[in-house]
Coordinates of C-alpha atoms in Angstrom, one line a residue:
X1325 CA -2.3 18.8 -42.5
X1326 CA 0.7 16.6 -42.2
X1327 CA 0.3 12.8 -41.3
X1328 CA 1.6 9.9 -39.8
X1329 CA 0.8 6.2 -41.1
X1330 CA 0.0 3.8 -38.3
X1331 CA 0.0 0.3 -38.5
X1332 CA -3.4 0.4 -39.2
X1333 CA -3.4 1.5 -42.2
X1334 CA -4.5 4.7 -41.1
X1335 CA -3.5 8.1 -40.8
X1336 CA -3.0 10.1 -37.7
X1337 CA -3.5 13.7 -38.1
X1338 CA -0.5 15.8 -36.9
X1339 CA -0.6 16.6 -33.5
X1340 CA -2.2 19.8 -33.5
X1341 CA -5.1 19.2 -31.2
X1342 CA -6.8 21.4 -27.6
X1343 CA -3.3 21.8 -26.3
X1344 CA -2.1 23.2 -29.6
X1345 CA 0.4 21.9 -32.5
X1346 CA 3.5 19.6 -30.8
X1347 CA 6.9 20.7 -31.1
X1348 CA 8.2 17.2 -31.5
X1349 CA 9.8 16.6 -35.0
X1350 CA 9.7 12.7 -36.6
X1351 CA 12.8 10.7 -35.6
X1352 CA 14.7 8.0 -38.1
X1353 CA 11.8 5.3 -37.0
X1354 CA 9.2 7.7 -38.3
X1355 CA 7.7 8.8 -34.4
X1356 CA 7.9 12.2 -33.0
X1357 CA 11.0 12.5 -31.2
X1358 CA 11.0 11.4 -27.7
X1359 CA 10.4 14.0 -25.0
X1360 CA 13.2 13.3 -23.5
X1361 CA 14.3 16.2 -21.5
X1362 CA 11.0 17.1 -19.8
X1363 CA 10.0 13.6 -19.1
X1364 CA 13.4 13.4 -17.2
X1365 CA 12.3 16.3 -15.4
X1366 CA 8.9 14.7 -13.9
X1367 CA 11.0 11.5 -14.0
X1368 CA 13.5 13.1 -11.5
X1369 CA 10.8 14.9 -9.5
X1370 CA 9.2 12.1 -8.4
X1371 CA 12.2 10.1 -7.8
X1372 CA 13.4 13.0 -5.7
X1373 CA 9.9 12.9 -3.5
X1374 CA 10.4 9.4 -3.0
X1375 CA 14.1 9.2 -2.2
X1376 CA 13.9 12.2 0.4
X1377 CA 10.7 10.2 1.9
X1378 CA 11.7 6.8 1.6
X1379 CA 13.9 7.2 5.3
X1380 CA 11.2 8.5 7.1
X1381 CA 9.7 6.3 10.1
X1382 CA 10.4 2.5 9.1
X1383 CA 10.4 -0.7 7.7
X1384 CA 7.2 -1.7 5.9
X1385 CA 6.2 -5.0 6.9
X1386 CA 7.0 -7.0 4.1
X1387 CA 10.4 -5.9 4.2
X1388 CA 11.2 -7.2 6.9
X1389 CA 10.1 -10.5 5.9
X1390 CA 12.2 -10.3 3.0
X1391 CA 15.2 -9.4 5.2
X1392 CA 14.2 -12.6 7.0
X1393 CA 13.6 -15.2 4.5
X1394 CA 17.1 -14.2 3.1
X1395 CA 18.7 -16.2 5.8
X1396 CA 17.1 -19.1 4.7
X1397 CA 17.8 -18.8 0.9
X1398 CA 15.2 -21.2 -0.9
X1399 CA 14.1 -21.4 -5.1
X1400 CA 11.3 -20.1 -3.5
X1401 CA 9.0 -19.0 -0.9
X1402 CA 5.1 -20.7 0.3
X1403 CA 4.3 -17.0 -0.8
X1404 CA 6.5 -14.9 -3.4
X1405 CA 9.6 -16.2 -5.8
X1406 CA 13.3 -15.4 -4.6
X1407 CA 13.9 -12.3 -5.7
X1408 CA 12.6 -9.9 -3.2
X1409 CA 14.7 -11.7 -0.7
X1410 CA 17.9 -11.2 -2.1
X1411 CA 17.5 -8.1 -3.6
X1412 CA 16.3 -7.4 -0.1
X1413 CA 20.0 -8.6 1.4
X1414 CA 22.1 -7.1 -1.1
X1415 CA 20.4 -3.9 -0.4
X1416 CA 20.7 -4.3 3.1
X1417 CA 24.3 -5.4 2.9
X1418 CA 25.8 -2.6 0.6
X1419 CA 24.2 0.3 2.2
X1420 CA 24.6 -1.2 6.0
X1421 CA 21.2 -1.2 7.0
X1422 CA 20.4 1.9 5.8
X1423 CA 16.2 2.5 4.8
X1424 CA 17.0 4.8 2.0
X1425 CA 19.3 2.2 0.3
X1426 CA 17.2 -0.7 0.9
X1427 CA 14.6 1.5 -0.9
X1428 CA 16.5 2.5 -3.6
X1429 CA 15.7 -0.2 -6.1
X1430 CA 12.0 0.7 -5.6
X1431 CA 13.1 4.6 -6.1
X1432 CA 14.8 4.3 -9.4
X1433 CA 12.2 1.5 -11.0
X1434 CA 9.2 4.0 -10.3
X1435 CA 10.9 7.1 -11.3
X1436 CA 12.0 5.5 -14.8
X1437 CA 8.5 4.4 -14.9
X1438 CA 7.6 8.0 -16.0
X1439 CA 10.0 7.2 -19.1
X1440 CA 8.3 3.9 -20.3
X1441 CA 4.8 5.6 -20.1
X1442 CA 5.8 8.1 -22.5
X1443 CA 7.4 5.8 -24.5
X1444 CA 4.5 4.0 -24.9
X1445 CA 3.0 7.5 -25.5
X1446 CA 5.5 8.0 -28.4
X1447 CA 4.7 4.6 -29.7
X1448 CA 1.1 5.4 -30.2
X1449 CA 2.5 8.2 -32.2
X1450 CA 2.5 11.0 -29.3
X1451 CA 4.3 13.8 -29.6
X1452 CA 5.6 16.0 -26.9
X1453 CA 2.5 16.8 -24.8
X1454 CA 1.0 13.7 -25.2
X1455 CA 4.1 12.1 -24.3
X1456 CA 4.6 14.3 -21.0
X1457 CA 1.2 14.1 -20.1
X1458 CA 1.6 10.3 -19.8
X1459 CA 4.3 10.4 -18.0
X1460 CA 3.4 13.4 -15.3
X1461 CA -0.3 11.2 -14.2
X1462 CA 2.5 8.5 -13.8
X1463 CA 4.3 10.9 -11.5
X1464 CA 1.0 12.3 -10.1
X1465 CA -1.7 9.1 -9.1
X1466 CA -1.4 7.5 -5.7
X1467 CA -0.6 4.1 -7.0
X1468 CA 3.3 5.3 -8.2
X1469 CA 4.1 7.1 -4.4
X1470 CA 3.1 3.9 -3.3
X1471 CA 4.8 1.5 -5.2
X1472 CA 7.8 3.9 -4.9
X1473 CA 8.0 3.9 -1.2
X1474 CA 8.7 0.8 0.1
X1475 CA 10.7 -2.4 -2.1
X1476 CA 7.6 -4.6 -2.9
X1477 CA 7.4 -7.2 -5.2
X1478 CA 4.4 -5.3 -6.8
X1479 CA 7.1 -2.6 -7.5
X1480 CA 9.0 -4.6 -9.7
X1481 CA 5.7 -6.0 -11.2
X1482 CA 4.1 -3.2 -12.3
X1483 CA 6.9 -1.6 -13.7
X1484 CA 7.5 -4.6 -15.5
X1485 CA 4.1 -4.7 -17.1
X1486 CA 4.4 -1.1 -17.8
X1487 CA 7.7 -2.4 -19.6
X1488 CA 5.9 -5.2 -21.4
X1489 CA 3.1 -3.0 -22.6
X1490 CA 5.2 -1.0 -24.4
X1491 CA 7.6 -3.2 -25.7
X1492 CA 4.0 -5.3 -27.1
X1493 CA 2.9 -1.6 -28.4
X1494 CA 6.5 -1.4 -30.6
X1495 CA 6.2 -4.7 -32.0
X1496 CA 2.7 -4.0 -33.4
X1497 CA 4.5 -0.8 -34.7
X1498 CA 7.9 -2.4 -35.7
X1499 CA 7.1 -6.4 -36.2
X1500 CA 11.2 -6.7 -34.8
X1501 CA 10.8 -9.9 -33.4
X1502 CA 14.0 -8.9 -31.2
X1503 CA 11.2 -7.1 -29.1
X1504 CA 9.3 -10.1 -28.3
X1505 CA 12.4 -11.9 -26.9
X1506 CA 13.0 -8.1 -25.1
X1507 CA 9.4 -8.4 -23.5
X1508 CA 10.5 -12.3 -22.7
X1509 CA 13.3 -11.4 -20.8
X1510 CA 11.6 -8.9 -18.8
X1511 CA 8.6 -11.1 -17.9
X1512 CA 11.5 -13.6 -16.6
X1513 CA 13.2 -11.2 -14.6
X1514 CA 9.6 -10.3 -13.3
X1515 CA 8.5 -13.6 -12.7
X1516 CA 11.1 -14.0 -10.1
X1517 CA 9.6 -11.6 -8.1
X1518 CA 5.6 -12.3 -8.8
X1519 CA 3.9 -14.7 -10.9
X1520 CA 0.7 -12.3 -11.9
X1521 CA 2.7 -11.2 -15.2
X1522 CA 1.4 -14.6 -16.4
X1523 CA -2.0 -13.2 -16.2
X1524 CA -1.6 -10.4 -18.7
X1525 CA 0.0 -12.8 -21.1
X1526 CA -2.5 -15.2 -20.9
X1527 CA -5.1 -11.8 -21.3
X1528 CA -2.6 -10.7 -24.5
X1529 CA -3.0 -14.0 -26.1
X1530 CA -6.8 -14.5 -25.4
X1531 CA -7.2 -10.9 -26.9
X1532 CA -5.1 -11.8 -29.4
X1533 CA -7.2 -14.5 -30.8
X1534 CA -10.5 -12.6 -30.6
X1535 CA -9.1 -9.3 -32.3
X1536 CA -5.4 -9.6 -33.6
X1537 CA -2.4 -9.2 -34.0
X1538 CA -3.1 -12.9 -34.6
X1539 CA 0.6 -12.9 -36.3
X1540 CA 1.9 -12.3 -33.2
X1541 CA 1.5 -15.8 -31.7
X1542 CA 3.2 -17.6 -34.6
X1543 CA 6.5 -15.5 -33.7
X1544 CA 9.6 -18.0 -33.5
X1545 CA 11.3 -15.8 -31.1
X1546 CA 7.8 -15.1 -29.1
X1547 CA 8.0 -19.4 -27.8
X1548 CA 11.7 -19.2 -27.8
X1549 CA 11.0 -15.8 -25.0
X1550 CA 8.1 -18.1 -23.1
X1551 CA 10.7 -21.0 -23.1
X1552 CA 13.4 -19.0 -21.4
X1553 CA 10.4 -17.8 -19.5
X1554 CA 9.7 -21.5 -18.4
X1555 CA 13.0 -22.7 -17.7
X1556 CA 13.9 -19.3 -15.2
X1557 CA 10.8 -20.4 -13.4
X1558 CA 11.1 -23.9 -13.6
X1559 CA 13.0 -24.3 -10.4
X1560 CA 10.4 -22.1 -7.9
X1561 CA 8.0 -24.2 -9.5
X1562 CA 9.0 -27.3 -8.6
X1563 CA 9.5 -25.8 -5.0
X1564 CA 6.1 -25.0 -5.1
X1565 CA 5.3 -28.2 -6.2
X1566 CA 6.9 -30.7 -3.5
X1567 CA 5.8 -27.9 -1.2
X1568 CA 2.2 -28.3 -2.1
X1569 CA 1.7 -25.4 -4.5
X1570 CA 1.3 -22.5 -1.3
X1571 CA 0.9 -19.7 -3.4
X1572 CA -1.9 -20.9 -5.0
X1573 CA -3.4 -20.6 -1.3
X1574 CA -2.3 -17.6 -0.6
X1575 CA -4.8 -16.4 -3.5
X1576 CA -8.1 -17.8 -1.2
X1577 CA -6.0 -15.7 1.5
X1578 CA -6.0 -12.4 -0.7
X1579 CA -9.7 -13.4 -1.4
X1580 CA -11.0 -13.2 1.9
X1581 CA -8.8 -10.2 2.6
X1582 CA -11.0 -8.7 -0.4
X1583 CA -13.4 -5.8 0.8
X1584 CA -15.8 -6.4 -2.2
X1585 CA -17.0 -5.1 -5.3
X1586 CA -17.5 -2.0 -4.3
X1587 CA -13.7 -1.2 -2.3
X1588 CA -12.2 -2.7 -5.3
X1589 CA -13.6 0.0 -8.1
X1590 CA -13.2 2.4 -4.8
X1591 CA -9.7 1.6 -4.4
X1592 CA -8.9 1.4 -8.3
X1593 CA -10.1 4.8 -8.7
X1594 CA -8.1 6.1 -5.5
X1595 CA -4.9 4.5 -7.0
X1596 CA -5.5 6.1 -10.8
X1597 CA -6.0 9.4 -9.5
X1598 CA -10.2 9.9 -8.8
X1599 CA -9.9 12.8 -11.9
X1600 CA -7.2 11.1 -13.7
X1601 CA -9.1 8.3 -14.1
X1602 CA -10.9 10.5 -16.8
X1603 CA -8.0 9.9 -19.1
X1604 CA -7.9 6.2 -18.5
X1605 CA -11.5 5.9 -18.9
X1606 CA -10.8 7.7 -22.4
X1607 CA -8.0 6.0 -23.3
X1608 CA -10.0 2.8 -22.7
X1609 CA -12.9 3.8 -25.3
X1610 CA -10.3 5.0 -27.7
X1611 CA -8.2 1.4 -27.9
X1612 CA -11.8 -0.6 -27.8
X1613 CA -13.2 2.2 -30.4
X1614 CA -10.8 3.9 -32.3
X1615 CA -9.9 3.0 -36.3
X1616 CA -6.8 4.4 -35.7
X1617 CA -5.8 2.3 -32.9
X1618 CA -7.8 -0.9 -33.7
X1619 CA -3.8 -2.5 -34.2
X1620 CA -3.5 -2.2 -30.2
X1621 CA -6.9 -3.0 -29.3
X1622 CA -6.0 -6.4 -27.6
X1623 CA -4.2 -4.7 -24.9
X1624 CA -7.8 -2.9 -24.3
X1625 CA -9.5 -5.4 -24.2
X1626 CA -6.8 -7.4 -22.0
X1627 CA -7.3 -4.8 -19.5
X1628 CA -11.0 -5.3 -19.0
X1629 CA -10.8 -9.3 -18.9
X1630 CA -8.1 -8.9 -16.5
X1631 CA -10.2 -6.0 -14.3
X1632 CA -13.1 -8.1 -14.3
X1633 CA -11.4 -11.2 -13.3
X1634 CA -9.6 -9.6 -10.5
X1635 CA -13.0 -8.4 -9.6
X1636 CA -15.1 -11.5 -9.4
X1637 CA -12.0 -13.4 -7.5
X1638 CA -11.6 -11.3 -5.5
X1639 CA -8.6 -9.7 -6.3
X1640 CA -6.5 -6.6 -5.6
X1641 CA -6.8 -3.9 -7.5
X1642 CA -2.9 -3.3 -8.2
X1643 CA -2.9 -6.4 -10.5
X1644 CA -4.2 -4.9 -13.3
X1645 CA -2.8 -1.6 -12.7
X1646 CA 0.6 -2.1 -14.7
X1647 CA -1.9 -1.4 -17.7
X1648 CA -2.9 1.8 -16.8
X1649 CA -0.2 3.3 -18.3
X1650 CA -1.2 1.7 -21.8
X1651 CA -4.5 3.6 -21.1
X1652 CA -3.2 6.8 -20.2
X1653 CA -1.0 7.0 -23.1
X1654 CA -3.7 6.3 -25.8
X1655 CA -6.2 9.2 -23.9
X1656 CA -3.6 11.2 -24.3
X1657 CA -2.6 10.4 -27.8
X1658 CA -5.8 11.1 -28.9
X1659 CA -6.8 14.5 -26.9
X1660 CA -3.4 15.5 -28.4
X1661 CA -4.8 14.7 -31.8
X1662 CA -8.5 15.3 -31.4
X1663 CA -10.7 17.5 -29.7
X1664 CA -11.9 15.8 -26.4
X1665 CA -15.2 17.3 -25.0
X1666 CA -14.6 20.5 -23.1
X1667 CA -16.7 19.4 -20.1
X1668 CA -14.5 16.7 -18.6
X1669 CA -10.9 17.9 -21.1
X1670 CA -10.3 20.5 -17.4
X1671 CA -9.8 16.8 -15.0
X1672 CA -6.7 16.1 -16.7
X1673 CA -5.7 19.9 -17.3
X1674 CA -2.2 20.3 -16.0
X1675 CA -3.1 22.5 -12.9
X1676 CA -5.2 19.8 -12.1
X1677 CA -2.3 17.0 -12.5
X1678 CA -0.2 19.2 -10.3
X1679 CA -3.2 19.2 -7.5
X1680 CA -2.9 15.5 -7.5
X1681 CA 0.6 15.2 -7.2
X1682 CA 0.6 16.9 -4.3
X1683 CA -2.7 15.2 -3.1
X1684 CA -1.0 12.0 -3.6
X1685 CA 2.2 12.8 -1.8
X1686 CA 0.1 14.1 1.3
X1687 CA -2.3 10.6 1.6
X1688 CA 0.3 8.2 0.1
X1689 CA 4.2 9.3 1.6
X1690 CA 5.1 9.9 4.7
X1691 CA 5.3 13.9 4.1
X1692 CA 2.9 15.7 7.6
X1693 CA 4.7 15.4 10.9
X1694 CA 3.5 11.9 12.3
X1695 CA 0.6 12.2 15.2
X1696 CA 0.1 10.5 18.1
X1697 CA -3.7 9.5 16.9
X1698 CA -2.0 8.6 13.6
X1699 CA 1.5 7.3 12.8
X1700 CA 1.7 7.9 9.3
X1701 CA -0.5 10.5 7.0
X1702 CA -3.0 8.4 4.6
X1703 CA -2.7 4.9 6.0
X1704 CA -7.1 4.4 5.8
X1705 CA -6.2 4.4 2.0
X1706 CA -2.6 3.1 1.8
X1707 CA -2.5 0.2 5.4
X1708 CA 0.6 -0.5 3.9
X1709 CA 1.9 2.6 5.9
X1710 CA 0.6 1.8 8.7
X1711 CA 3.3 -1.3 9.3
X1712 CA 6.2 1.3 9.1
X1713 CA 6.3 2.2 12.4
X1714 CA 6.4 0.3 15.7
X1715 CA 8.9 -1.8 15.0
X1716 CA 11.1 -0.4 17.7
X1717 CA 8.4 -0.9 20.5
X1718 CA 7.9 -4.3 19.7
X1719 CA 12.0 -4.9 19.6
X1720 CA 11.9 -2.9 22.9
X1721 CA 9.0 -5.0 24.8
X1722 CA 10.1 -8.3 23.5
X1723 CA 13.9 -7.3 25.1
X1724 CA 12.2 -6.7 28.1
X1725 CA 10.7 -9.8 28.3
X1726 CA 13.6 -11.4 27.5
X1727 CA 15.7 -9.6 30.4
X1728 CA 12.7 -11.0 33.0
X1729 CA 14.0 -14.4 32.5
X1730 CA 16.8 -16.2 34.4
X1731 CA 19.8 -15.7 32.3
X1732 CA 20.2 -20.1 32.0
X1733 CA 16.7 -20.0 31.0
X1734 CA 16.5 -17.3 28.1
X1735 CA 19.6 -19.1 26.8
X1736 CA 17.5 -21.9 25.8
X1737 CA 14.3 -19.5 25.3
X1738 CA 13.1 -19.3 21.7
X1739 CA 10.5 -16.5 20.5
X1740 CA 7.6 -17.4 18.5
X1741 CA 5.3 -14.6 16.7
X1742 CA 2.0 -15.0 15.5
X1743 CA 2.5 -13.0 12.7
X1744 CA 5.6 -13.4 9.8
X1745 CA 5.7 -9.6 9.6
X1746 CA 6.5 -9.5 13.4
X1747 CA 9.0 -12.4 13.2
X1748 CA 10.8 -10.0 10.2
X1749 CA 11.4 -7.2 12.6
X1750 CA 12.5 -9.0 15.6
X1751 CA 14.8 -11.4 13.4
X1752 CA 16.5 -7.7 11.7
X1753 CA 15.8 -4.9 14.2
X1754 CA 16.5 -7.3 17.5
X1755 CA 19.9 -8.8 16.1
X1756 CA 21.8 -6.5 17.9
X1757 CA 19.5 -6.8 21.4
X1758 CA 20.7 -10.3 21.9
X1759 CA 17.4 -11.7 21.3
X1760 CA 16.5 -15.7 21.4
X1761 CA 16.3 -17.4 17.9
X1762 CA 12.7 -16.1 16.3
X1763 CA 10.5 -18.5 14.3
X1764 CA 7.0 -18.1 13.5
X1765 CA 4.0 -20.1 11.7
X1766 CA 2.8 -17.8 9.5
X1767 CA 2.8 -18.0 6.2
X1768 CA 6.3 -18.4 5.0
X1769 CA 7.7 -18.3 7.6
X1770 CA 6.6 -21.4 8.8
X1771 CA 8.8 -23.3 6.2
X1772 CA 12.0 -21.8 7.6
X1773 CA 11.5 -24.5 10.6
X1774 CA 9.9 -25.4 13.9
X1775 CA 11.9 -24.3 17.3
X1776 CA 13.7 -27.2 18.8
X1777 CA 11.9 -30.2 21.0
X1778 CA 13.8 -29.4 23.7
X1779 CA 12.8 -26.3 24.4
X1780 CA 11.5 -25.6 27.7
X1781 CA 10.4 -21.6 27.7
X1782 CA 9.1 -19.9 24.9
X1783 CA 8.5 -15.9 24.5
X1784 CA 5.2 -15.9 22.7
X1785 CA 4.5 -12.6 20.7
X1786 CA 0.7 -11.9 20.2
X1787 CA -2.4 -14.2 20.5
X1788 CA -4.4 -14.2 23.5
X1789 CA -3.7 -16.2 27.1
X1790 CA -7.1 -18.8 26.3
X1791 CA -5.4 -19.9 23.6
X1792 CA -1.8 -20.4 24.5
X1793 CA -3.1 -22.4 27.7
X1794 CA -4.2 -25.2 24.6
X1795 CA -0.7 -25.4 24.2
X1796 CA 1.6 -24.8 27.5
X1797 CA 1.1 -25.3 31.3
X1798 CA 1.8 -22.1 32.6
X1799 CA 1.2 -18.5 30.4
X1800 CA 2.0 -15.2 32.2
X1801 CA 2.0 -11.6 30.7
X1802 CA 5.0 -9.7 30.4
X1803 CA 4.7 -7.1 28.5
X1804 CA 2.7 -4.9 26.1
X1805 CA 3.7 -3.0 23.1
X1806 CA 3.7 0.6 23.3
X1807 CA 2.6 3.2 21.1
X1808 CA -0.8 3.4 18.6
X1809 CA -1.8 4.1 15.6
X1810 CA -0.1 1.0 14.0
X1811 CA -0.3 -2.7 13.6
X1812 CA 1.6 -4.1 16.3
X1813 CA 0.4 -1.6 19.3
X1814 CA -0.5 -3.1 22.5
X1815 CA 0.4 -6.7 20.9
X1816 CA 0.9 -9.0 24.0
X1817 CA 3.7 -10.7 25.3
X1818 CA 4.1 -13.8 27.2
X1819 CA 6.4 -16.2 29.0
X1820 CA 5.0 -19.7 28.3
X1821 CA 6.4 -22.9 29.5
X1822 CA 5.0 -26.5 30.1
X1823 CA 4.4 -27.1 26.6
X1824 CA 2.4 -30.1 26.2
X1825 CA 3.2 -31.3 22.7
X1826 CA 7.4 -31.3 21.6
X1827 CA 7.5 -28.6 18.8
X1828 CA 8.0 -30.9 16.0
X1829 CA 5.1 -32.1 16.5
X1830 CA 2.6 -29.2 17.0
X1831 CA 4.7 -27.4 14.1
X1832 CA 2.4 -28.7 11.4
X1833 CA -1.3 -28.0 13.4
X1834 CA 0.4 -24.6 13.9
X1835 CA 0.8 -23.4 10.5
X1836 CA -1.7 -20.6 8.9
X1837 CA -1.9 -18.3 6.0
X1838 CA -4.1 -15.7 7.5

């Protein structure tokens, strides 16, 4: 039986486990050779379902905020760093407003995903079936056609942790500090588009402490990576700062969004795949239990301090997901080099893993033919989806309230949403409709400004006529959103006038997170 020497100490015995010995020969670094070609292949399969998707029905919600706040270019945002937005723009710019460009950023970062989980497959000493087995449930699961779809920041932050993980696994391997400052460089591109990547540092070096690499944290060129780190962030950080540290609210808001205990596990399964999860679960145990893998049992043990954090705080369950990948890849290390128990070894057979892709595509892409009852397929487990479409009927009823007006009075009309996603659409999808200026006070939104005192009618998109009256003289309907089966269906309306405070001053009472 040959072997492989880990950093352990260790020996791995050569990969000639249940799915039979591994073609993949050692490489000049001493690791099987990387699986290159048929990783590509599930690589490009995926990123072929999501680019042939990605134009179907519309803009997610978010998007169109991102499209929004980029005319009104800030250090950063009361609820994301800059990057979204101007990736967003230069997107929309270079493929003239075009969904599947916009998208394409998103596209290409999940498809290469399927790389860096088998690289961190390989790392762990995988050879070819191990290697493509990590990177097909990467293709397979929910939580990559979802991430893939639509450009999100948690795209680019999942990715990136996926990144990070195996850059973390190749130093253990390696000790090149050159892969710290790599890892570095990463987190600062990521933490321009979300700060969670600061969590699973902070996890790393708590893990760290308790169960080594303790090494790690005296590397030169690890502070020299968190000081580039700093001084990329430093500038949205002091936004946040003079702006009264918003994000940090917008955790409470993601809080009480939270469904509870129970919808969190719920969801976290859905995301990893229901059966797939078997192989995470098993990859866990091996990282926390394993001799063999004992060098890279901090990142196990990072994942359940960070799971269980997210969990009591109420949480998503996405931001601990970019360490799935570290999970599969040790399960799958180890069934390539043991012999996992036959009763559960069939969940993550490949038939099985083909069952899900498609399972996936059908509840978490915008694959069926879209229904009256239902606008996109899967949005009860992915609502995400379900702000894709109506965009145009909102456009089309706030137009028509906008024609109802006098044409010296809609000149000076301004339109005022309840909601920052709805102010995104009108402010890109009404630009050509000769819409008044749009401003809203939700969430970030509400930074880009207050409409101006002297404004004497205001198009009011959503809330209800009780409330409005608090505000203005005179309310009237005029028109209702068409359509169902989304978000903004049968949204009101109105033409309000009277108002009895000047803007500037009801600006700041108006302002609101949720």
């Amino acid at each position: 039986m040959t072997t492989t020497t880990q950093p352990s100490g260790k020996a791995f015995p050569s990969a000639d486990g249940p799915d039979g010995p591994s073609p993949a020969a050692a490489g000049s670094d001493g690791l099987p050779a990387l699986a290159w070609k048929p990783v590509a292949a599930v690589g490009a399969v995926l990123g072929l379902l999501l680019l042939v998707t990605s134009g179907r029905w519309g803009h997610q919600g978010d998007e169109l905020y991102f499209l929004g706040a980029a005319e009104h270019l800030s250090w950063s945002y009361a609820d994301n760093p800059p990057l979204m937005p101007l990736l967003a723009s230069a997107m929309d710019g270079l493929f003239n407003g075009s969904l599947v460009g916009l998208r394409l950023p998103a596209t290409l970062l999940t498809a290469a995903g399927t790389l860096f989980a088998a690289l961190i497959a390989r790392e762990l000493g995988g050879g070819t079936r191990a290697q493509l087995r990590t990177a097909a449930v990467w293709a397979a699961v929910p939580l990559s056609m979802i991430i893939g779809h639509s450009l999100s920041a948690s795209t680019v932050d999942i990715v990136a942790w996926t990144v990070v993980s195996w850059l973390l696994v190749a130093w253990v391997r390696r000790r090149d500090d050159r892969v710290l400052l790599a890892a570095a460089l990463v987190t600062a591109v990521a933490m321009q588009a979300k700060y969670s990547i600061a969590f699973l540092w902070i996890a790393v070096a708590v893990s760290v402490l308790f169960v080594g690499p303790r090494p790690l944290l005296r590397r030169p060129l690890l502070w020299a990576g968190a000081a580039v780190v700093v001084v990329t962030a430093l500038p949205g950080l002091l936004w946040q700062a003079d702006h009264g540290w918003p994000q940090l609210d917008m955790a409470e808001v993601f809080r009480r969004e939270s469904s509870g205990a129970v919808a969190y596990v719920g969801v976290g399964f859905f995301l990893a795949g229901v059966l797939l999860t078997v192989l995470l679960g098993y990859g866990l145990w091996q990282l926390l239990r394993s001799p063999e893998l004992r060098p890279y049992r901090f990142l196990g043990w990072s994942f359940v301090g960070l799971f269980l954090l997210f969990l009591v705080s109420g949480g998503r369950p996405t931001y601990a997901a970019g360490l799935f990948p570290v999970l599969w890849a040790a399960g799958a290390v180890r069934m390539e080099r043991g012999a996992p128990s036959k009763w559960w070894r069939w969940a993550v057979s490949w038939p099985v893993i083909g069952l899900f892709f498609v399972f996936s595509a059908l509840t978490s892409l915008p694959v069926l033919p879209r229904s009256d009852d239902e606008a996109v397929a899967g949005t009860e487990n992915n609502p995400q989806a379900a702000e894709t479409v109506g965009w145009d009927d909102l456009v089309d009823a706030v137009e028509k309230s906008a024609r109802s007006l006098p044409a010296k009075e809609r000149e000076r009309a301004v339109i005022v949403t309840e909601y920052y996603t709805e102010a995104g659409a009108l402010d890109h999808l009404g630009s050509g409709a000769g819409l008044p200026d749009v401003y809203s006070a939700h969430r970030g939104y509400w930074y880009f400004g207050a409409p101006p005192d002297g404004t004497r009618t205001t198009i009011f998109v959503g809330s209800d006529r009780e409330e409005l009256l608090e505000r203005f003289t005179e309310v009237r309907e005029a028109a209702t959103v068409a359509g169902k089966g989304n978000k903004v269906a049968g949204t009101k309306v109105w033409i309000c006038t009277g108002g009895k405070q000047p803007w500037s001053k009801a600006w700041p009472e108006l302002a609101h997170l949720y």
